[in-house]
Short mmCIF file of C-alpha atoms and ligand atoms in Angstrom, two decimals:
data_model
loop_
_atom_site.label_atom_id
_atom_site.label_comp_id
_atom_site.label_asym_id
_atom_site.label_seq_id
_atom_site.Cartn_x
_atom_site.Cartn_y
_atom_site.Cartn_z
CA UNK A 1 0.03 -0.01 0.17
CA UNK A 2 1.41 3.39 -0.79
CA UNK A 3 1.69 5.69 1.89
CA UNK A 4 -0.71 8.69 2.34
CA UNK A 5 0.74 12.03 2.18
CA UNK A 6 1.51 13.99 5.22
CA UNK A 7 -0.64 16.91 5.93
CA UNK A 8 0.45 19.35 8.82
CA UNK A 9 -2.50 21.57 10.67
CA UNK A 10 -0.73 24.05 12.72
CA UNK A 11 -3.85 26.03 13.68
CA UNK A 12 -6.30 24.77 16.36
CA UNK A 13 -9.23 23.12 14.99
CA UNK A 14 -12.64 24.98 15.83
CA UNK A 15 -15.68 23.98 14.24
CA UNK A 16 -14.19 21.90 11.58
CA UNK A 17 -13.02 18.37 13.04
CA UNK A 18 -15.01 16.36 10.71
CA UNK A 19 -13.36 17.99 7.86
CA UNK A 20 -10.21 16.79 8.90
CA UNK A 21 -11.28 13.33 9.82
CA UNK A 22 -12.81 13.14 6.22
CA UNK A 23 -9.08 14.28 4.88
CA UNK A 24 -7.72 11.17 6.44
CA UNK A 25 -9.36 9.33 3.45
CA UNK A 26 -6.44 10.41 1.15
CA UNK A 27 -3.86 12.06 3.52
CA UNK A 28 -2.29 11.35 7.21
CA UNK A 29 -3.14 14.53 9.17
CA UNK A 30 -1.16 15.72 12.11
CA UNK A 31 -2.45 18.37 14.30
CA UNK A 32 0.65 20.34 15.88
CA UNK A 33 0.59 20.48 19.53
CA UNK A 34 -0.49 23.79 20.87
CA UNK A 35 2.69 23.88 22.97
CA UNK A 36 5.14 23.90 20.03
CA UNK A 37 7.02 27.02 19.78
CA UNK A 38 9.21 28.05 16.94
CA UNK A 39 12.34 26.29 18.06
CA UNK A 40 10.39 23.09 18.47
CA UNK A 41 8.84 23.58 15.25
CA UNK A 42 12.00 24.17 13.39
CA UNK A 43 13.08 20.84 14.77
CA UNK A 44 10.11 19.02 13.86
CA UNK A 45 10.23 19.94 10.36
CA UNK A 46 13.51 18.24 10.09
CA UNK A 47 12.17 15.52 12.15
CA UNK A 48 8.68 13.88 12.24
CA UNK A 49 7.31 16.45 9.91
CA UNK A 50 9.92 15.96 7.40
CA UNK A 51 8.07 14.35 4.67
CA UNK A 52 5.00 16.76 4.87
CA UNK A 53 3.23 18.20 1.72
CA UNK A 54 0.99 20.37 2.89
CA UNK A 55 0.36 22.92 5.69
CA UNK A 56 -2.75 24.15 7.16
CA UNK A 57 -1.89 27.48 9.11
CA UNK A 58 -3.49 30.77 10.00
CA UNK A 59 -3.64 33.45 12.53
CA UNK A 60 -3.04 31.70 15.77
CA UNK A 61 0.12 29.94 14.30
CA UNK A 62 1.54 33.33 14.40
CA UNK A 63 1.29 33.35 18.31
CA UNK A 64 2.68 29.69 18.27
CA UNK A 65 5.73 29.65 15.68
CA UNK A 66 5.70 33.03 14.33
CA UNK A 67 5.54 34.32 10.96
CA UNK A 68 6.02 32.03 7.92
CA UNK A 69 8.95 34.50 6.78
CA UNK A 70 12.06 33.80 4.74
CA UNK A 71 13.86 32.16 7.61
CA UNK A 72 11.16 29.77 8.72
CA UNK A 73 10.25 28.87 4.87
CA UNK A 74 14.23 27.95 4.44
CA UNK A 75 13.35 25.02 7.15
CA UNK A 76 10.59 23.69 5.44
CA UNK A 77 11.12 20.23 4.08
CA UNK A 78 11.54 20.00 0.36
CA UNK A 79 8.26 18.03 0.20
CA UNK A 80 6.17 20.79 0.90
CA UNK A 81 4.14 21.82 -2.22
CA UNK A 82 0.91 23.67 -0.56
CA UNK A 83 0.55 26.17 2.25
CA UNK A 84 -3.53 26.68 3.05
CA UNK A 85 -3.91 29.74 5.00
CA UNK A 86 -6.88 30.11 6.99
CA UNK A 87 -7.88 33.99 6.55
CA UNK A 88 -8.18 36.28 3.69
CA UNK A 89 -5.19 38.28 4.61
CA UNK A 90 -2.11 36.33 4.17
CA UNK A 91 0.48 39.02 5.03
CA UNK A 92 1.97 36.23 7.86
CA UNK A 93 3.33 34.61 4.85
CA UNK A 94 6.57 35.95 2.82
CA UNK A 95 4.95 34.96 -0.74
CA UNK A 96 8.15 35.78 -2.71
CA UNK A 97 10.07 33.30 -0.62
CA UNK A 98 7.20 30.44 -1.18
CA UNK A 99 7.18 31.27 -4.89
CA UNK A 100 10.76 30.76 -5.05
CA UNK A 101 10.54 27.25 -3.65
CA UNK A 102 7.72 26.68 -5.93
CA UNK A 103 5.06 26.16 -2.79
CA UNK A 104 1.55 27.40 -3.62
CA UNK A 105 -0.22 29.56 -1.21
CA UNK A 106 -3.85 29.53 -0.91
CA UNK A 107 -5.92 32.01 1.23
CA UNK A 108 -9.63 32.28 2.19
CA UNK A 109 -10.95 35.04 0.13
CA UNK A 110 -14.83 35.74 0.18
CA UNK A 111 -15.93 33.82 3.15
CA UNK A 112 -14.80 36.12 5.64
CA UNK A 113 -16.31 39.17 4.11
CA UNK A 114 -19.80 39.58 5.70
CA UNK A 115 -18.40 39.00 9.16
CA UNK A 116 -15.67 41.10 8.72
CA UNK A 117 -17.93 43.92 7.26
CA UNK A 118 -20.34 43.47 10.11
CA UNK A 119 -17.82 44.18 12.53
CA UNK A 120 -16.63 47.07 10.60
CA UNK A 121 -20.18 48.75 10.83
CA UNK A 122 -20.37 48.03 14.38
CA UNK A 123 -16.98 49.92 15.23
CA UNK A 124 -18.04 52.50 12.49
CA UNK A 125 -21.32 53.51 14.47
CA UNK A 126 -19.75 52.91 17.87
CA UNK A 127 -16.79 55.20 17.01
CA UNK A 128 -19.16 57.80 15.38
CA UNK A 129 -21.38 57.75 18.48
CA UNK A 130 -18.80 57.27 21.22
CA UNK A 131 -20.47 54.15 22.50
CA UNK A 132 -17.54 52.91 24.20
CA UNK A 133 -16.96 56.32 26.16
CA UNK A 134 -20.61 56.00 27.37
CA UNK A 135 -19.98 52.40 28.27
CA UNK A 136 -17.00 53.15 30.28
CA UNK A 137 -18.59 55.95 32.08
CA UNK A 138 -21.68 53.93 32.89
CA UNK A 139 -19.44 51.16 34.29
CA UNK A 140 -17.68 53.82 36.55
CA UNK A 141 -20.91 54.85 38.13
CA UNK A 142 -20.85 58.41 36.42
CA UNK A 143 -24.33 58.41 35.10
CA UNK A 144 -26.15 59.95 38.37
CA UNK A 145 -23.52 63.07 38.48
CA UNK A 146 -22.67 63.53 34.89
CA UNK A 147 -26.28 63.31 33.38
CA UNK A 148 -26.98 62.67 29.47
CA UNK A 149 -25.04 59.66 28.23
CA UNK A 150 -23.15 59.37 31.33
CA UNK A 151 -20.94 62.50 30.49
CA UNK A 152 -19.61 60.91 27.12
CA UNK A 153 -19.24 63.20 24.18
CA UNK A 154 -22.46 63.47 21.77
CA UNK A 155 -21.67 61.50 18.55
CA UNK A 156 -22.35 62.27 15.04
CA UNK A 157 -24.75 60.96 12.50
CA UNK A 158 -24.02 59.46 9.18
CA UNK A 159 -26.36 61.76 7.38
CA UNK A 160 -24.59 64.16 5.04
CA UNK A 161 -21.07 62.72 6.19
CA UNK A 162 -18.61 61.63 3.44
CA UNK A 163 -17.45 57.88 4.12
CA UNK A 164 -14.35 57.04 2.41
CA UNK A 165 -13.51 53.35 1.96
CA UNK A 166 -9.83 52.76 1.48
CA UNK A 167 -9.86 49.40 -0.16
CA UNK A 168 -12.76 48.64 -2.28
CA UNK A 169 -12.49 44.87 -2.64
CA UNK A 170 -14.87 42.16 -1.31
CA UNK A 171 -14.96 43.51 2.18
CA UNK A 172 -14.90 46.96 1.34
CA UNK A 173 -18.09 46.37 -0.96
CA UNK A 174 -19.64 44.72 1.82
CA UNK A 175 -19.18 47.54 4.20
CA UNK A 176 -20.68 49.43 1.55
CA UNK A 177 -23.67 47.50 1.17
CA UNK A 178 -24.45 47.41 4.83
CA UNK A 179 -24.10 51.44 5.17
CA UNK A 180 -26.15 52.28 2.23
CA UNK A 181 -29.28 52.75 4.22
CA UNK A 182 -27.57 54.95 6.84
CA UNK A 183 -27.80 58.14 4.45
CA UNK A 184 -24.21 58.99 4.25
CA UNK A 185 -23.97 62.14 2.10
CA UNK A 186 -21.41 60.37 0.03
CA UNK A 187 -19.47 57.44 -0.45
CA UNK A 188 -16.32 57.81 -1.79
CA UNK A 189 -13.41 54.96 -2.35
CA UNK A 190 -9.78 54.78 -2.93
CA UNK A 191 -8.63 51.60 -4.88
CA UNK A 192 -5.79 50.20 -7.04
CA UNK A 193 -8.18 50.70 -9.76
CA UNK A 194 -11.75 51.86 -10.38
CA UNK A 195 -14.47 49.44 -10.45
CA UNK A 196 -16.94 48.56 -12.98
CA UNK A 197 -20.07 50.58 -12.34
CA UNK A 198 -21.98 47.55 -11.41
CA UNK A 199 -19.30 46.99 -8.65
CA UNK A 200 -19.17 50.74 -7.66
CA UNK A 201 -22.95 51.17 -7.14
CA UNK A 202 -22.78 54.80 -7.45
CA UNK A 203 -19.88 55.61 -4.89
CA UNK A 204 -17.20 58.09 -6.28
CA UNK A 205 -13.71 56.70 -7.49
CA UNK A 206 -11.11 59.14 -6.14
CA UNK A 207 -7.64 58.42 -7.56
CA UNK A 208 -5.31 60.37 -5.61
CA UNK A 209 -4.89 59.17 -1.83
CA UNK A 210 -4.29 63.05 -0.56
CA UNK A 211 -7.49 64.02 -2.22
CA UNK A 212 -9.37 61.03 -0.82
CA UNK A 213 -8.73 61.65 2.99
CA UNK A 214 -9.20 65.33 2.33
CA UNK A 215 -12.86 64.76 1.70
CA UNK A 216 -13.79 61.95 4.17
CA UNK A 217 -15.26 62.39 7.48
CA UNK A 218 -15.18 58.77 8.30
CA UNK A 219 -12.40 56.50 6.90
CA UNK A 220 -12.87 52.85 6.65
CA UNK A 221 -9.68 50.79 5.94
CA UNK A 222 -10.43 47.77 4.21
CA UNK A 223 -7.40 47.02 2.07
CA UNK A 224 -4.89 44.25 2.64
CA UNK A 225 -1.63 44.71 4.26
CA UNK A 226 1.51 44.35 1.77
CA UNK A 227 4.56 46.20 0.87
CA UNK A 228 2.72 48.92 -0.81
CA UNK A 229 0.10 49.29 2.22
CA UNK A 230 2.67 49.12 4.91
CA UNK A 231 2.23 52.41 7.04
CA UNK A 232 0.14 53.89 4.07
CA UNK A 233 -1.70 55.93 6.73
CA UNK A 234 1.13 57.81 8.00
CA UNK A 235 1.92 61.04 9.87
CA UNK A 236 1.73 62.98 6.66
CA UNK A 237 -1.50 61.54 5.39
CA UNK A 238 -3.12 62.10 8.87
CA UNK A 239 -2.11 65.68 8.57
CA UNK A 240 -4.13 65.91 5.20
CA UNK A 241 -7.20 64.65 6.87
CA UNK A 242 -10.37 66.71 8.07
CA UNK A 243 -10.34 67.90 11.53
CA UNK A 244 -12.14 65.46 13.62
CA UNK A 245 -12.03 62.43 11.31
CA UNK A 246 -13.24 59.08 12.47
CA UNK A 247 -10.95 56.12 11.69
CA UNK A 248 -12.06 52.43 11.27
CA UNK A 249 -9.76 49.59 10.76
CA UNK A 250 -10.59 46.16 10.15
CA UNK A 251 -7.74 45.42 7.61
CA UNK A 252 -4.57 45.13 9.31
CA UNK A 253 -2.85 47.19 11.99
CA UNK A 254 0.28 47.93 10.18
CA UNK A 255 -1.32 49.68 7.40
CA UNK A 256 -1.58 52.59 9.95
CA UNK A 257 1.66 54.00 11.43
CA UNK A 258 0.35 53.37 15.02
CA UNK A 259 2.36 55.92 16.76
CA UNK A 260 1.22 58.85 14.25
CA UNK A 261 -2.50 57.78 15.04
CA UNK A 262 -1.77 58.29 18.60
CA UNK A 263 -0.39 61.55 17.93
CA UNK A 264 -3.45 62.69 16.22
CA UNK A 265 -5.51 61.16 18.71
CA UNK A 266 -4.13 63.17 21.31
CA UNK A 267 -4.17 66.44 19.35
CA UNK A 268 -8.01 65.73 18.84
CA UNK A 269 -7.29 65.79 14.76
CA UNK A 270 -9.05 62.37 15.22
CA UNK A 271 -12.37 62.57 16.61
CA UNK A 272 -12.59 58.84 17.47
CA UNK A 273 -11.36 55.46 16.13
CA UNK A 274 -12.85 51.78 15.92
CA UNK A 275 -10.17 49.32 15.48
CA UNK A 276 -10.26 45.50 15.51
CA UNK A 277 -6.58 45.15 14.32
CA UNK A 278 -3.19 46.57 15.53
CA UNK A 279 0.40 46.89 14.60
CA UNK A 280 1.91 44.52 17.11
CA UNK A 281 -0.80 41.96 17.79
CA UNK A 282 -1.39 40.03 20.19
CA UNK A 283 0.34 43.16 22.02
CA UNK A 284 -1.66 46.53 22.07
CA UNK A 285 -0.08 49.96 22.80
CA UNK A 286 -1.59 50.64 26.29
CA UNK A 287 -1.91 54.61 25.48
CA UNK A 288 -4.12 53.54 22.57
CA UNK A 289 -6.59 51.71 24.80
CA UNK A 290 -6.85 54.48 27.31
CA UNK A 291 -8.57 56.99 24.73
CA UNK A 292 -12.11 56.81 25.54
CA UNK A 293 -12.84 57.83 21.99
CA UNK A 294 -11.08 54.55 20.68
CA UNK A 295 -13.33 51.57 20.51
CA UNK A 296 -11.35 48.44 20.23
CA UNK A 297 -11.73 44.92 19.61
CA UNK A 298 -9.11 42.05 19.72
CA UNK A 299 -9.21 40.96 15.91
CA UNK A 300 -12.59 39.23 15.95
CA UNK A 301 -13.78 40.46 12.39
CA UNK A 302 -14.26 36.85 11.44
CA UNK A 303 -14.92 35.29 14.75
CA UNK A 304 -18.33 33.63 14.11
CA UNK A 305 -19.02 29.92 14.39
CA UNK A 306 -20.21 29.86 10.69
CA UNK A 307 -17.39 31.78 9.44
CA UNK A 308 -14.61 30.00 11.16
CA UNK A 309 -16.17 26.76 9.86
CA UNK A 310 -16.48 28.27 6.32
CA UNK A 311 -12.49 29.15 6.62
CA UNK A 312 -11.49 25.80 8.06
CA UNK A 313 -13.70 24.01 5.03
CA UNK A 314 -11.72 26.08 2.36
CA UNK A 315 -8.03 25.49 4.12
CA UNK A 316 -9.17 21.56 3.79
CA UNK A 317 -10.69 22.01 0.29
CA UNK A 318 -7.50 23.70 -0.89
CA UNK A 319 -5.32 21.12 0.68
CA UNK A 320 -7.71 18.13 -0.95
CA UNK A 321 -7.30 20.00 -4.33
CA UNK A 322 -3.46 20.32 -4.20
CA UNK A 323 -3.24 16.73 -3.09
CA UNK A 324 -5.59 15.29 -5.96
CA UNK A 325 -5.04 17.77 -8.72
CA UNK A 326 -1.66 19.42 -8.02
CA UNK A 327 -3.35 22.82 -7.69
CA UNK A 328 -5.00 24.58 -4.87
CA UNK A 329 -8.37 26.24 -5.57
CA UNK A 330 -7.58 30.19 -4.28
CA UNK A 331 -4.16 30.71 -5.06
CA UNK A 332 -3.17 33.99 -3.61
CA UNK A 333 -3.40 36.71 -6.48
CA UNK A 334 0.37 37.43 -6.32
CA UNK A 335 1.14 33.79 -7.43
CA UNK A 336 -0.15 32.70 -10.70
CA UNK A 337 -0.36 29.21 -11.51
CA UNK A 338 1.51 30.23 -14.78
CA UNK A 339 4.39 30.67 -12.44
CA UNK A 340 4.20 26.92 -11.23
CA UNK A 341 4.00 25.76 -14.98
CA UNK A 342 0.07 24.72 -14.42
O1 LIG B 1 -7.98 38.61 9.52
C1 LIG B 1 -8.88 37.82 9.09
C2 LIG B 1 -8.37 37.52 7.86
O2 LIG B 1 -7.32 37.82 7.37
O3 LIG B 1 -9.34 36.85 7.26
#
């Protein structure tokens, strides 16, 4: 009997245990112990994982063994052909280093969009209305002495305001669809390229980032993190924004230069922020969390049972497709099947 290919799952299994069990029909699946750290992982890649063909990994893997950067990729055994990443954002993997090794990288586009957009809208309204500050003041027992809203600053309504969506991919468009009934005066977007009129749905494309930020009352960050978006929102760009701008980020923390954001929160230029992602997760600058006008959540954009299951399913489907056809289903956009002679 020929040996089944070894598949390594480095992420905790959440709702998809059956999917991994079913994969055992065609593969030997090994779930990495949660106590494995980077040093142990590198040892195991040379030992018990040395014939591994595919790896299912994700965000929690970063906390366990760190990024799949050039150094870690150099330790992957030659047998590795597929990495299936659990998440739409795949910035934790060095795509160039994987491509050089001929390793296909798949991500989870689409299945995360609804849950992330829901989170984004929650943060947008919460920041515009200072809901976290009201909650903090309520818990501090301030209501009886401070009156309306337990003393928190009165918020702003969407009506008549300009919403700017930075990155009008699948998540940005789902955010747009959810807020259309809220009555923003105008929705503008900045993107790598202009969308077709059907996808644009009446939103206005601004092709210059400085002009885009100068017009927006609320800026929603929905682009991926990569070399060209790292610190895209920096001190200089904050300076070009409107006084009292509201910032929402469910993309990646490092798209914003966090120390610049703190400076502009301190000065009051930023009226409020709704943040699900941070530059050095899982560590968050404590000053950022102390601002009562910052509504923060710990990267829970995709955290629903359904979305976690759907992501795990796509991770397994990508591995299954790789093992049976030689081609993952959702290869990341910066790798092309042609690059692999497929
Ligand atoms: O952060 C979540 C994702 O990348 O899907």
